[in-house]
mmCIF file of C-alpha atoms and ligand atoms in Angstrom:
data_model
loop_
_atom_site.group_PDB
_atom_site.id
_atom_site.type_symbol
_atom_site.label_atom_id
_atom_site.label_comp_id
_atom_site.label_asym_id
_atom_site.label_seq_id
_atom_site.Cartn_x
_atom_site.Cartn_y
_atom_site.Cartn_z
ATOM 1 C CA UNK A 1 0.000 0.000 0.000
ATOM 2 C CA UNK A 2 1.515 3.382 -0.830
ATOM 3 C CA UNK A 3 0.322 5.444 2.256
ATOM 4 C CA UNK A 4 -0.774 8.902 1.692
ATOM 5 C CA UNK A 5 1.802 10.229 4.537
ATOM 6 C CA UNK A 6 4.088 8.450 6.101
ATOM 7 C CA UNK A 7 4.921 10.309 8.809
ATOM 8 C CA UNK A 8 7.948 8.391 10.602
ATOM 9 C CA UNK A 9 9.648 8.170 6.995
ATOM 10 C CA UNK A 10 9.372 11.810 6.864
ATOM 11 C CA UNK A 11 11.157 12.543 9.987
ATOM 12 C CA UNK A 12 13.902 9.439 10.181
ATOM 13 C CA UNK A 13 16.358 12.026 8.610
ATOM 14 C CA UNK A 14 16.015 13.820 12.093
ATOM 15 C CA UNK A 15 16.033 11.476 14.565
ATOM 16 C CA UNK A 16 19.881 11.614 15.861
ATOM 17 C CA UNK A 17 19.397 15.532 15.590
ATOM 18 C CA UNK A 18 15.965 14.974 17.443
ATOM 19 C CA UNK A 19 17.720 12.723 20.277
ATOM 20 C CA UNK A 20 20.276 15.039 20.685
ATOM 21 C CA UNK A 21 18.093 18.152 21.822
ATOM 22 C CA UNK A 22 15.891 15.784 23.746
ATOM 23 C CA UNK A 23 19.016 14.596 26.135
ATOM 24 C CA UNK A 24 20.112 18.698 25.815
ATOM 25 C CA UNK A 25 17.008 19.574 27.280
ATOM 26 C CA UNK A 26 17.013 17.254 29.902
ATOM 27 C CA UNK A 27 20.200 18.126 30.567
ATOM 28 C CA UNK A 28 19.099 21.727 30.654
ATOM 29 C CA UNK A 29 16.236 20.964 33.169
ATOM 30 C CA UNK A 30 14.328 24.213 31.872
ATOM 31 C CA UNK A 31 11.030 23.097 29.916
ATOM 32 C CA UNK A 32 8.851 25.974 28.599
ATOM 33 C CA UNK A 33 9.704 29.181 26.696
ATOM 34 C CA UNK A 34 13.482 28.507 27.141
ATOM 35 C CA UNK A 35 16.155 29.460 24.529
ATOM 36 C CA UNK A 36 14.703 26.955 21.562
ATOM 37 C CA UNK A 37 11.140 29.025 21.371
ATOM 38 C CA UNK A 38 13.537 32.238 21.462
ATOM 39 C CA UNK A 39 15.794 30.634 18.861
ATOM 40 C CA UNK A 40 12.637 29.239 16.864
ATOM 41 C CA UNK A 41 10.988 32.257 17.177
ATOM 42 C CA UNK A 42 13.911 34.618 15.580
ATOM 43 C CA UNK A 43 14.598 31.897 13.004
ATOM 44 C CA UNK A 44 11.132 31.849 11.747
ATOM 45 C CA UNK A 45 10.695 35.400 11.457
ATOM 46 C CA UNK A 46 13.567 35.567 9.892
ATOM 47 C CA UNK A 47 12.339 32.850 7.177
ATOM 48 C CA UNK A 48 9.329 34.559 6.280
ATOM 49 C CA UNK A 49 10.959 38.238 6.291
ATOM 50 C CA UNK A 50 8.996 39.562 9.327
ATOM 51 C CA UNK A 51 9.995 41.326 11.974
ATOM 52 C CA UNK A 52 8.070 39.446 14.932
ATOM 53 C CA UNK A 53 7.121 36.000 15.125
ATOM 54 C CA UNK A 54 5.331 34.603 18.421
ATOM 55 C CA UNK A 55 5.335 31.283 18.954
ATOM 56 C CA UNK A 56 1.930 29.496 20.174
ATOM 57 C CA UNK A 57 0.057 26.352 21.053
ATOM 58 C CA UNK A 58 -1.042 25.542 17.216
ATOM 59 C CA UNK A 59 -2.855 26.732 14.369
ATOM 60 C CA UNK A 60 -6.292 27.637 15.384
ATOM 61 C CA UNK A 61 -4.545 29.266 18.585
ATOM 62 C CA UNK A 62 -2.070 31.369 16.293
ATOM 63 C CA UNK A 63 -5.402 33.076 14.422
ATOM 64 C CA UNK A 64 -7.888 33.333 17.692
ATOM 65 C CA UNK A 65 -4.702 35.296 19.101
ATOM 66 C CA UNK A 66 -4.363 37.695 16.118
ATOM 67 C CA UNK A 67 -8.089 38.289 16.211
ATOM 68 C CA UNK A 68 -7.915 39.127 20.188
ATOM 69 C CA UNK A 69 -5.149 40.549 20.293
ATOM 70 C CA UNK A 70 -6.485 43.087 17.786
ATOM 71 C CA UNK A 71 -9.658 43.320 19.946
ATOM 72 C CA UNK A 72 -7.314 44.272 22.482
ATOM 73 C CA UNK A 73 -5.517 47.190 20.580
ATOM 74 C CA UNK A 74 -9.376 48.362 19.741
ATOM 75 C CA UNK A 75 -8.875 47.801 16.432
ATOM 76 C CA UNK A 76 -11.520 45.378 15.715
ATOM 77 C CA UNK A 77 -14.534 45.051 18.006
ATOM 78 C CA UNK A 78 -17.465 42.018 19.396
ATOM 79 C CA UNK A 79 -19.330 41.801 16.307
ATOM 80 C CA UNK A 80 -17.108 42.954 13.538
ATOM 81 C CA UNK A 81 -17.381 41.305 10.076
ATOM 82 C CA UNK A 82 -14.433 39.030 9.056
ATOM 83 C CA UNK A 83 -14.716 37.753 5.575
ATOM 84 C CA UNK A 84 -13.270 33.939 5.161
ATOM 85 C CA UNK A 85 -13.626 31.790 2.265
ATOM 86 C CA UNK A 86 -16.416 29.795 2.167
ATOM 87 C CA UNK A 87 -14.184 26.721 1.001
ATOM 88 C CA UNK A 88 -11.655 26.200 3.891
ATOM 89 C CA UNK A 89 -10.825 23.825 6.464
ATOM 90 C CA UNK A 90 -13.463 24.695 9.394
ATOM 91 C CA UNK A 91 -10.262 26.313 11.923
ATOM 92 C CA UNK A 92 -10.191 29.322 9.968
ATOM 93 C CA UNK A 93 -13.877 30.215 10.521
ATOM 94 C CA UNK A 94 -13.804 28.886 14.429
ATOM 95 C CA UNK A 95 -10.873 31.321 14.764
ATOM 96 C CA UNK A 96 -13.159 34.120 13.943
ATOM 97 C CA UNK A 97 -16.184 33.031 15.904
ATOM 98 C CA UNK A 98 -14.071 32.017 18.992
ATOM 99 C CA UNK A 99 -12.732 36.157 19.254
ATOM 100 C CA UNK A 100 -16.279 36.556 19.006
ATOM 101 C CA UNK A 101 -16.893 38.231 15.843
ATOM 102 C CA UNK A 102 -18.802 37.264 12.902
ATOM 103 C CA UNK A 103 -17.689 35.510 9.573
ATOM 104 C CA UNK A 104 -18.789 36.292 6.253
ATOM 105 C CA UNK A 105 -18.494 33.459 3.690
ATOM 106 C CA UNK A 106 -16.992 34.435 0.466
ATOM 107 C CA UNK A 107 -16.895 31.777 -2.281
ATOM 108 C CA UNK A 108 -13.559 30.609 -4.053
ATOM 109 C CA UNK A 109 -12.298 30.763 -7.331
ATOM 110 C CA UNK A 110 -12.720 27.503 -8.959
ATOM 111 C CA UNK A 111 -9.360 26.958 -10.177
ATOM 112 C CA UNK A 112 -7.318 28.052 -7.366
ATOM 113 C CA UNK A 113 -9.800 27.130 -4.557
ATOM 114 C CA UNK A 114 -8.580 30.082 -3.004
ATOM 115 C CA UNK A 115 -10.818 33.253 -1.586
ATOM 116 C CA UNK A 116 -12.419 35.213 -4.995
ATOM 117 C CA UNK A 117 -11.585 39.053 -4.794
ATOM 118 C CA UNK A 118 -14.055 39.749 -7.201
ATOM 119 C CA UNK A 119 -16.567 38.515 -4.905
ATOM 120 C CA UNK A 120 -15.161 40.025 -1.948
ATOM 121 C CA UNK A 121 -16.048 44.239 -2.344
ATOM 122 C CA UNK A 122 -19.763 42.799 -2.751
ATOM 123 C CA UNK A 123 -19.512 41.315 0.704
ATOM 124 C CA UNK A 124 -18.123 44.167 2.406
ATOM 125 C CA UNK A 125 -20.879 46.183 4.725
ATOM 126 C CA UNK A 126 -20.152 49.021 6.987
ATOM 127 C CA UNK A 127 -19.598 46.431 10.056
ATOM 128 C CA UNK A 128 -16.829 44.286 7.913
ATOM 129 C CA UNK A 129 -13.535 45.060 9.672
ATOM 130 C CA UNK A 130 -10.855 42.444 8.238
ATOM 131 C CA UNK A 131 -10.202 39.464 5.357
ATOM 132 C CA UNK A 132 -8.627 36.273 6.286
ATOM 133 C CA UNK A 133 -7.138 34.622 3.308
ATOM 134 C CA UNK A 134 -6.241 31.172 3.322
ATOM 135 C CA UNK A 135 -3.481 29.959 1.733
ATOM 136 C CA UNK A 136 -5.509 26.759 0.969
ATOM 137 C CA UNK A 137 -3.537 23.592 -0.254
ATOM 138 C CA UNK A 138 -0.338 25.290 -0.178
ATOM 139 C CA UNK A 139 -1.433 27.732 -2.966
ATOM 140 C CA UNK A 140 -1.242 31.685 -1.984
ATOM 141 C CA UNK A 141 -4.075 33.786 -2.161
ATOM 142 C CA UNK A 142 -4.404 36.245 -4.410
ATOM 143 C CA UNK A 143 -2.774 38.528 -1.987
ATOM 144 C CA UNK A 144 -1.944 41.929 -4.439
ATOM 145 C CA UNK A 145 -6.117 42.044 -5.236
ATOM 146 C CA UNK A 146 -6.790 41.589 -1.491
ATOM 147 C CA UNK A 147 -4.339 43.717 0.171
ATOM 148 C CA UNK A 148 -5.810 46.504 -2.574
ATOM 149 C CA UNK A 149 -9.343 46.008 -1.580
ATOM 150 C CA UNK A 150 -8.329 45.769 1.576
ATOM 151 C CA UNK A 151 -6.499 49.327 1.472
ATOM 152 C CA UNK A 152 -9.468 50.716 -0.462
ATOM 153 C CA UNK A 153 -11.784 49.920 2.530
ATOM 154 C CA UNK A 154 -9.437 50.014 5.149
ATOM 155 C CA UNK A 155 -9.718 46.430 6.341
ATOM 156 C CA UNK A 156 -7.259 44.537 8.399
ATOM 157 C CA UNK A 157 -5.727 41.343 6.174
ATOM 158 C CA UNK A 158 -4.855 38.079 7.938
ATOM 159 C CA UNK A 159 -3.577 35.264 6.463
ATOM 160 C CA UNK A 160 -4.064 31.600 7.209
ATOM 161 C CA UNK A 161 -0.610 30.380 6.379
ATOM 162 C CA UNK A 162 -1.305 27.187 8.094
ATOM 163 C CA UNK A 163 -0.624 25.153 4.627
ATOM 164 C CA UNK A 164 2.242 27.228 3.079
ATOM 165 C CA UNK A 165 5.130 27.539 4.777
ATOM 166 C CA UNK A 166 7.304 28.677 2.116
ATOM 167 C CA UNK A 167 4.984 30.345 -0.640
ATOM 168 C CA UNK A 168 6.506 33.268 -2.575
ATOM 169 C CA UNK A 169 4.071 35.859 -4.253
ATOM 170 C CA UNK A 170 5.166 36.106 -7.333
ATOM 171 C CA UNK A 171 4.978 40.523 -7.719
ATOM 172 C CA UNK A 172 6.793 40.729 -4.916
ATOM 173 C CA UNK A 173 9.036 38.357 -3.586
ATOM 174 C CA UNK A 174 7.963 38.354 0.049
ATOM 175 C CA UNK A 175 6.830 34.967 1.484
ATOM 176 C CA UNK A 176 3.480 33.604 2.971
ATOM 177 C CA UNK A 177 3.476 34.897 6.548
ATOM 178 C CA UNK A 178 4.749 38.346 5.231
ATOM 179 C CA UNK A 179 1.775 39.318 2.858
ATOM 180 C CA UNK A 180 -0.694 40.768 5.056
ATOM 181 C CA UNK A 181 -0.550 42.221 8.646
ATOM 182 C CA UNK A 182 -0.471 39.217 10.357
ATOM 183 C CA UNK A 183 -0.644 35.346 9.633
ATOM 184 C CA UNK A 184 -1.111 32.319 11.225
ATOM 185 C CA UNK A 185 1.077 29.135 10.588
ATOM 186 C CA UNK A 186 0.131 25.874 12.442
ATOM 187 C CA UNK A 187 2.979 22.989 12.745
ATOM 188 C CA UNK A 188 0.752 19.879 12.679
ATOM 189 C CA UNK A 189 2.823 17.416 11.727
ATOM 190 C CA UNK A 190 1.689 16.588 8.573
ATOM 191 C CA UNK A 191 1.735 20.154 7.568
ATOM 192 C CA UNK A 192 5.101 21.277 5.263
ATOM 193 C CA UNK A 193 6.664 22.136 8.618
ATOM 194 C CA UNK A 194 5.605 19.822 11.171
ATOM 195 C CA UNK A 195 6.828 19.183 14.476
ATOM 196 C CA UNK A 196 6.477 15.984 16.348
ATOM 197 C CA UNK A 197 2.984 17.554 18.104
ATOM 198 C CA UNK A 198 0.787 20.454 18.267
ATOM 199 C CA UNK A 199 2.624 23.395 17.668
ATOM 200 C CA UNK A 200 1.891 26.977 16.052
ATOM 201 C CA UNK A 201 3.162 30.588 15.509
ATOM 202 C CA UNK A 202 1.848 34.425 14.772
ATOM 203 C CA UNK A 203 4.604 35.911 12.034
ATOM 204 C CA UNK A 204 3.787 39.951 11.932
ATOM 205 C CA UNK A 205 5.696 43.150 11.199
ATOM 206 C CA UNK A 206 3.386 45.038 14.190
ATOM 207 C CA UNK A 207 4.601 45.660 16.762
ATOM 208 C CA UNK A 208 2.181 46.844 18.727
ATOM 209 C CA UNK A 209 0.613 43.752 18.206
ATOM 210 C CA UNK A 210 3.432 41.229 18.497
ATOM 211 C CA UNK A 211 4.157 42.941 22.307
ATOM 212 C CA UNK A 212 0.611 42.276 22.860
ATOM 213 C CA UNK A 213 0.757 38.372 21.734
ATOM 214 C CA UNK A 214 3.675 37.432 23.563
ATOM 215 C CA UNK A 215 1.763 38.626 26.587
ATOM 216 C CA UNK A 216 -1.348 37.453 25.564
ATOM 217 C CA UNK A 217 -0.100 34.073 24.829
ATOM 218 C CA UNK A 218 1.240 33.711 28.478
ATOM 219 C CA UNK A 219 -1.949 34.479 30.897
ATOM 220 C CA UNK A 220 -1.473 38.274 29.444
ATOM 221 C CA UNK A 221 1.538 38.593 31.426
ATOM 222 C CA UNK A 222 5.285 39.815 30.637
ATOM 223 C CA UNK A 223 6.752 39.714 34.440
ATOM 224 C CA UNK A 224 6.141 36.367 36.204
ATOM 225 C CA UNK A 225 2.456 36.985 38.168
ATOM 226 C CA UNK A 226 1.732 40.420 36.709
ATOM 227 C CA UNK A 227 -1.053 40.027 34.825
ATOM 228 C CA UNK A 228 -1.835 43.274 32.334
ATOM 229 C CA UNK A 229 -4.579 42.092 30.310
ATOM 230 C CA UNK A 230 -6.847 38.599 30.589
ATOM 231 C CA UNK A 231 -4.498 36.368 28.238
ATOM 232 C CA UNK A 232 -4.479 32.607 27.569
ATOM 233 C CA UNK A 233 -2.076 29.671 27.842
ATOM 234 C CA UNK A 234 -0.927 29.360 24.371
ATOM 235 C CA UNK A 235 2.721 28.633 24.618
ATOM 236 C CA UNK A 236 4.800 26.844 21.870
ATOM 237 C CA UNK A 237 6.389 24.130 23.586
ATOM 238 C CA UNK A 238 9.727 24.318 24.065
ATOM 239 C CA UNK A 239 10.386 20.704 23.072
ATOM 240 C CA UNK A 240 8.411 20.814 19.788
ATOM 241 C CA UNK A 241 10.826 24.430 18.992
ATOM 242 C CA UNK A 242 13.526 22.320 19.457
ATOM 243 C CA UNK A 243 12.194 19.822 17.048
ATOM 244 C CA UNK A 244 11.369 23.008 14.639
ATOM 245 C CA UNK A 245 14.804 24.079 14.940
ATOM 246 C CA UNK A 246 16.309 20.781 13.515
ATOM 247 C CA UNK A 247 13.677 20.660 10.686
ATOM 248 C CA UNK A 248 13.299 24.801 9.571
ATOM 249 C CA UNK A 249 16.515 24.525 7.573
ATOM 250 C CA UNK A 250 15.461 22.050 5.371
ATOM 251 C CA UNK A 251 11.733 23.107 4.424
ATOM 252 C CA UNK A 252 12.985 24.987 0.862
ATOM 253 C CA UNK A 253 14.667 21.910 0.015
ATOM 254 C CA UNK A 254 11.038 19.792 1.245
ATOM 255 C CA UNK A 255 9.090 22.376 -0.822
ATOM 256 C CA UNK A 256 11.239 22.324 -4.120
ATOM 257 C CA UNK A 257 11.111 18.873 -3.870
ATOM 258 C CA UNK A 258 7.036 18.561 -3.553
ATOM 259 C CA UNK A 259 7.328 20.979 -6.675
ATOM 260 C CA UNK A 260 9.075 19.144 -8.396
ATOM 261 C CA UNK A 261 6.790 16.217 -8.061
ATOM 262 C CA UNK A 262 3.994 17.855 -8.682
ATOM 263 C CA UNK A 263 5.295 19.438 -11.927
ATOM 264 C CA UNK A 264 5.654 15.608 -12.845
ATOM 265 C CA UNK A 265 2.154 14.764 -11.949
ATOM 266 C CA UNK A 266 1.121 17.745 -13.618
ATOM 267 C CA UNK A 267 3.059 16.709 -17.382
ATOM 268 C CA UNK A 268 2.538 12.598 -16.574
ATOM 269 C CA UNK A 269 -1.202 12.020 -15.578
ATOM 270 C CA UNK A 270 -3.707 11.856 -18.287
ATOM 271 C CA UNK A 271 -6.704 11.377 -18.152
ATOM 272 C CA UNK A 272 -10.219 12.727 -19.342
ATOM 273 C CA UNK A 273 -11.794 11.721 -15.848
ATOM 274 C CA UNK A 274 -9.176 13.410 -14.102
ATOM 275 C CA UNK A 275 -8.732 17.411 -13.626
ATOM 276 C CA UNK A 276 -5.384 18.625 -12.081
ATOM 277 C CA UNK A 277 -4.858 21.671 -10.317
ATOM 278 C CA UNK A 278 -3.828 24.700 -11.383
ATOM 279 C CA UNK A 279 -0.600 26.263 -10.987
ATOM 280 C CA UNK A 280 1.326 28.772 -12.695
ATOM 281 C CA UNK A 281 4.756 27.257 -11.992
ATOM 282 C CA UNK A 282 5.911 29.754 -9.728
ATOM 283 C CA UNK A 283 6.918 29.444 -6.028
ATOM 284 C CA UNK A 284 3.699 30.168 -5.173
ATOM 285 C CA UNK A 285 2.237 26.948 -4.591
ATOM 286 C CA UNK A 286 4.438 24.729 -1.927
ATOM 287 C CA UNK A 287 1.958 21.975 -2.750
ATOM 288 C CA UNK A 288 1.194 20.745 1.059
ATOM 289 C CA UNK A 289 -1.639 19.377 -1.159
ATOM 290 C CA UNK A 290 -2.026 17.824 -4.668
ATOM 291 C CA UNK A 291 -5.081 17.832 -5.146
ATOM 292 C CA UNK A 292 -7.529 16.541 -8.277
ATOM 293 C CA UNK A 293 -10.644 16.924 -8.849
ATOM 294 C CA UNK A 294 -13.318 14.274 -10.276
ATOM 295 C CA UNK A 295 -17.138 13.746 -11.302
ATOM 296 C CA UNK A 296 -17.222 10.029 -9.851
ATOM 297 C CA UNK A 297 -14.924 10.276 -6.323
ATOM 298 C CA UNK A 298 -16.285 7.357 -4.617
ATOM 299 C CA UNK A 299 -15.393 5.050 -7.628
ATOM 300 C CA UNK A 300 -12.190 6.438 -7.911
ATOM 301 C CA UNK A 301 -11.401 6.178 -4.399
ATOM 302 C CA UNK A 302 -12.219 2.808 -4.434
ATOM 303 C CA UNK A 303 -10.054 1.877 -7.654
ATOM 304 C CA UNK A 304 -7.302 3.536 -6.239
ATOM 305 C CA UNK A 305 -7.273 1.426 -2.917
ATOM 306 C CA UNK A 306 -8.141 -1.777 -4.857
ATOM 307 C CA UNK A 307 -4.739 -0.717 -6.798
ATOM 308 C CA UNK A 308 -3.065 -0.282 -3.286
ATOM 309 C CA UNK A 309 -3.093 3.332 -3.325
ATOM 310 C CA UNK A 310 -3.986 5.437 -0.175
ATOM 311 C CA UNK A 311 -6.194 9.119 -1.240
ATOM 312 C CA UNK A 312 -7.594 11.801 1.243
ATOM 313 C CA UNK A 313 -10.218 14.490 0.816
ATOM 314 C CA UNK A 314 -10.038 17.600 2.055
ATOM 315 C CA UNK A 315 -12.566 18.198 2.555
ATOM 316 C CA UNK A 316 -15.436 15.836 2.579
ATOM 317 C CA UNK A 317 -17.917 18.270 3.819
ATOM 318 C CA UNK A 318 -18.117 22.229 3.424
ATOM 319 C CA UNK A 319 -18.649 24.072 6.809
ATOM 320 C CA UNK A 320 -21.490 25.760 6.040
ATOM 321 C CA UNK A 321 -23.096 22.036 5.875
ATOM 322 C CA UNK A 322 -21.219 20.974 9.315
ATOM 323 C CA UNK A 323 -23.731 19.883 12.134
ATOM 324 C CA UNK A 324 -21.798 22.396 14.318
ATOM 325 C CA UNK A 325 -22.957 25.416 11.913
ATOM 326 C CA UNK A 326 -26.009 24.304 11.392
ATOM 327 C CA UNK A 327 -27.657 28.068 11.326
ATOM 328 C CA UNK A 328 -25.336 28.175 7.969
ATOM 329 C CA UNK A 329 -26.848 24.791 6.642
ATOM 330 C CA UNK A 330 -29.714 26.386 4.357
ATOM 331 C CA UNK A 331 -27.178 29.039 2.779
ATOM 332 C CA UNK A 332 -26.046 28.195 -0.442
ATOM 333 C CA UNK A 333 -22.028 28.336 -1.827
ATOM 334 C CA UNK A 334 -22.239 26.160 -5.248
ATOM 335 C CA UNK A 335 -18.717 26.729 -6.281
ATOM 336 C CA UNK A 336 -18.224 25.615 -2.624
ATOM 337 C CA UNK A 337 -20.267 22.776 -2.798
ATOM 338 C CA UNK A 338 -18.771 21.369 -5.768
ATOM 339 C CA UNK A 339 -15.639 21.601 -5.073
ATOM 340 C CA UNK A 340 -16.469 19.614 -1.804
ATOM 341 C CA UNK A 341 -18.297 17.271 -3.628
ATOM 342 C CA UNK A 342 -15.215 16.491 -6.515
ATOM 343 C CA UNK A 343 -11.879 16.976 -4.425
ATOM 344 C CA UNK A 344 -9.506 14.205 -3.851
ATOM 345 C CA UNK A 345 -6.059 14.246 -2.660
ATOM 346 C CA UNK A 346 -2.918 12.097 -3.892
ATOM 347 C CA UNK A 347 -0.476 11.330 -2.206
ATOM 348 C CA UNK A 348 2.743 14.094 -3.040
ATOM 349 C CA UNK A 349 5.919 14.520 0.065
ATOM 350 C CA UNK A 350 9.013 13.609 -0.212
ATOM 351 C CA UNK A 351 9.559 10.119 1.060
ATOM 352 C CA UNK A 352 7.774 8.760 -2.370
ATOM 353 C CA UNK A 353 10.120 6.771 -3.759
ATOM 354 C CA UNK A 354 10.349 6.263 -7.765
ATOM 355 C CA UNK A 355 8.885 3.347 -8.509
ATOM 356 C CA UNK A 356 5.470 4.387 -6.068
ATOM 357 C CA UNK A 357 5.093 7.431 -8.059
ATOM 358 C CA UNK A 358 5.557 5.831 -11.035
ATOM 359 C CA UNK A 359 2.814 3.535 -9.759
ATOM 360 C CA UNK A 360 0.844 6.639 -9.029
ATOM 361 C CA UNK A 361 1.070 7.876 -12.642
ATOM 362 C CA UNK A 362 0.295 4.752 -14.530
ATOM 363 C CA UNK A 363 -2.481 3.849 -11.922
ATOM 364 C CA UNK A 364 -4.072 7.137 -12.639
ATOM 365 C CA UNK A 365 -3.704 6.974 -16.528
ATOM 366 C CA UNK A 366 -5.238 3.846 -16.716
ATOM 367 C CA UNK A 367 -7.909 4.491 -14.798
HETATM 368 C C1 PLP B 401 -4.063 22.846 10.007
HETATM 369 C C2 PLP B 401 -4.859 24.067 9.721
HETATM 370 C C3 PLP B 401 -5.258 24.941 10.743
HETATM 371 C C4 PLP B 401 -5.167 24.635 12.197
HETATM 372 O O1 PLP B 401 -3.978 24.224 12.675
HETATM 373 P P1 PLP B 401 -3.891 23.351 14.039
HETATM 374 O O2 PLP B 401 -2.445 23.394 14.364
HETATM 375 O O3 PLP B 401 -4.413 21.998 13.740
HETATM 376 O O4 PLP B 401 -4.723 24.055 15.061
HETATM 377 C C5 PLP B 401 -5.867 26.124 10.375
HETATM 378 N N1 PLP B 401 -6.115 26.426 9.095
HETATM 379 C C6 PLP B 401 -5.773 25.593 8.100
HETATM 380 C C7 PLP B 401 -6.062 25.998 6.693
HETATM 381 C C8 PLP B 401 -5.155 24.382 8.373
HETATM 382 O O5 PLP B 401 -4.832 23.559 7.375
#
């Protein structure tokens, strides 16, 4: 069987380097935001081109805390409008309703999947107060149409970097994390830059806002038991930094190898039944996803497994039609819908060895 992620394949390159910080840190006897979250921290800023990156608890975490912590500087208020994509995975909405303000679905484009600008200026009411565009699949946003609506309207811009670690716009160089005012990355381990557990991080170049995160993060407090405004406990963990720290060095290599595969996939499968994604061949796209789409997806689930081949969806059902937003079920998001209804992932990292993707391909053609 040719498993969609192996996980322990993926980080056997690591595992002396993994050891050794283990044994330093016992060694060290100091467990939570010790000198690997500081060294992570500068590291990763320094990666995506920001000034400030805060490291937290995980993805969903990383976004709630931009949202509050904004709340906090009074410059979004209970109730604002936050437009999201209709077609995400459901964190990025539950990151808006947990700061307790209100999300606006916006549908995708169809061949990107990502947040449609066009769409978005016909959304915006006097009460909308920020965008959060997600990166979706490891694809950027279009992030030069939103930041100019944004600017037009005066609207904060977030990103949900959580699946593109990596991504460079292509008008401007800068990377995903750096292409609004603040983003959230999550380290999941399957994600392109996964630690070894839950782990996430704020990149921004405000500073206001990055003093109020690392406080927020830590029960709203800088000095030990003074508490200046009601925080959380979102800390990254120290150990899972350390684990970051071994693995940051190597994500461009990870990335230009996933496009490179996905390049291949892109010239090699054929088929009628099939529709690949779009991509313009740029560094835009750090493919954390490769994702096809297909009229008949239970059939070809099912002669892909028969053929010993493992798939995913993401995702198999759109949040406006989850049980736990059910006052969104009646709304209606076709482009949405259909996409939800036709995606299937492949299998794309870079443990595949030749002859699986080889399999892949020929599986897929003959199909
Ligand atoms: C993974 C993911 C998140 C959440 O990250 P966690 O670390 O699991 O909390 C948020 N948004 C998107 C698009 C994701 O893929």
């Amino acid at each position: 069987m040719i498993k969609f992620l192996d996980l322990h394949s993926i980080n056997k390159p690591y595992e002396a380097a993994f050891l050794n910080k283990m044994t330093a840190m016992l060694n060290g006897g100091w467990y939570i935001l010790g000198k690997e979250v500081v060294l992570f921290e500068k590291e990763f800023a320094s990666y995506c081109g920001t000034k400030y990156c805060i490291g937290v608890g995980n993805g969903l975490d990383a976004l709630v805390l931009v949202f509050k912590g904004y709340i906090q500087l009074g410059k979004l208020k209970k109730g604002d409008e936050v437009l999201v994509p209709a077609n995400t995975y459901i964190a990025s909405i539950l990151a808006v309703l947990q700061a307790d303000l209100t999300p606006v679905l916006v549908e995708p484009k169809e061949a990107t999947y990502t947040i449609n600008p066009s769409l978005i200026q016909e959304n915006i009411t006097p009460k909308t107060k920020a965008i959060l565009a997600v990166h979706l699949y490891g694809q950027l946003a279009d992030m030069e149409a939103i930041n100019s609506i944004a600017k037009q309207n005066e609207l904060i811009v977030i990103e949900d970097a959580a699946q593109a670690h990596g991504a460079v716009s292509n008008w401007d160089t800068k990377k995903a994390g750096n292409l609004g005012d603040a983003a959230g990355f999550s380290f999941y381990p399957g994600k392109n830059l996964g630690a070894l557990g839950d782990a996430g991080a704020v990149t921004t170049n405000d500073e206001a806002l990055a003093e109020v995160l690392f406080s927020m993060r830590n029960y709203g407090s800088k000095v030990k038991y003074e508490n200046e405004i009601l925080g959380t406990n979102s800390r990254l963990d120290e150990l899972q930094a350390a684990f970051l720290n071994v693995k940051l060095p190597d994500l461009e290599n990870e990335n230009e190898k996933r496009r490179q595969l996905a390049q291949r996939y892109l010239r090699e499968i054929k088929n009628e039944k099939i529709q690949l994604p779009f991509w313009d061949e740029s560094k835009n796209h750090v493919f954390h996803l490769f994702v096809i789409q297909t009229k008949n997806r239970k059939e070809l689930v099912a002669y892909l497994k028969e053929n010993g081949i493992e798939t995913m969806i993401h995702y198999p059902i759109a949040p406006h039609k989850q049980e736990a937003l059910y006052e969104w079920n009646q709304l209606s998001f076709p482009v949405t819908e259909k996409i939800h209804e036709e995606v299937l992932s492949i299998p794309l990292n870079s443990v595949l060895e030749e002859e699986e993707i080889q399999k892949i391909i020929k599986v897929l053609n003959e199909y």
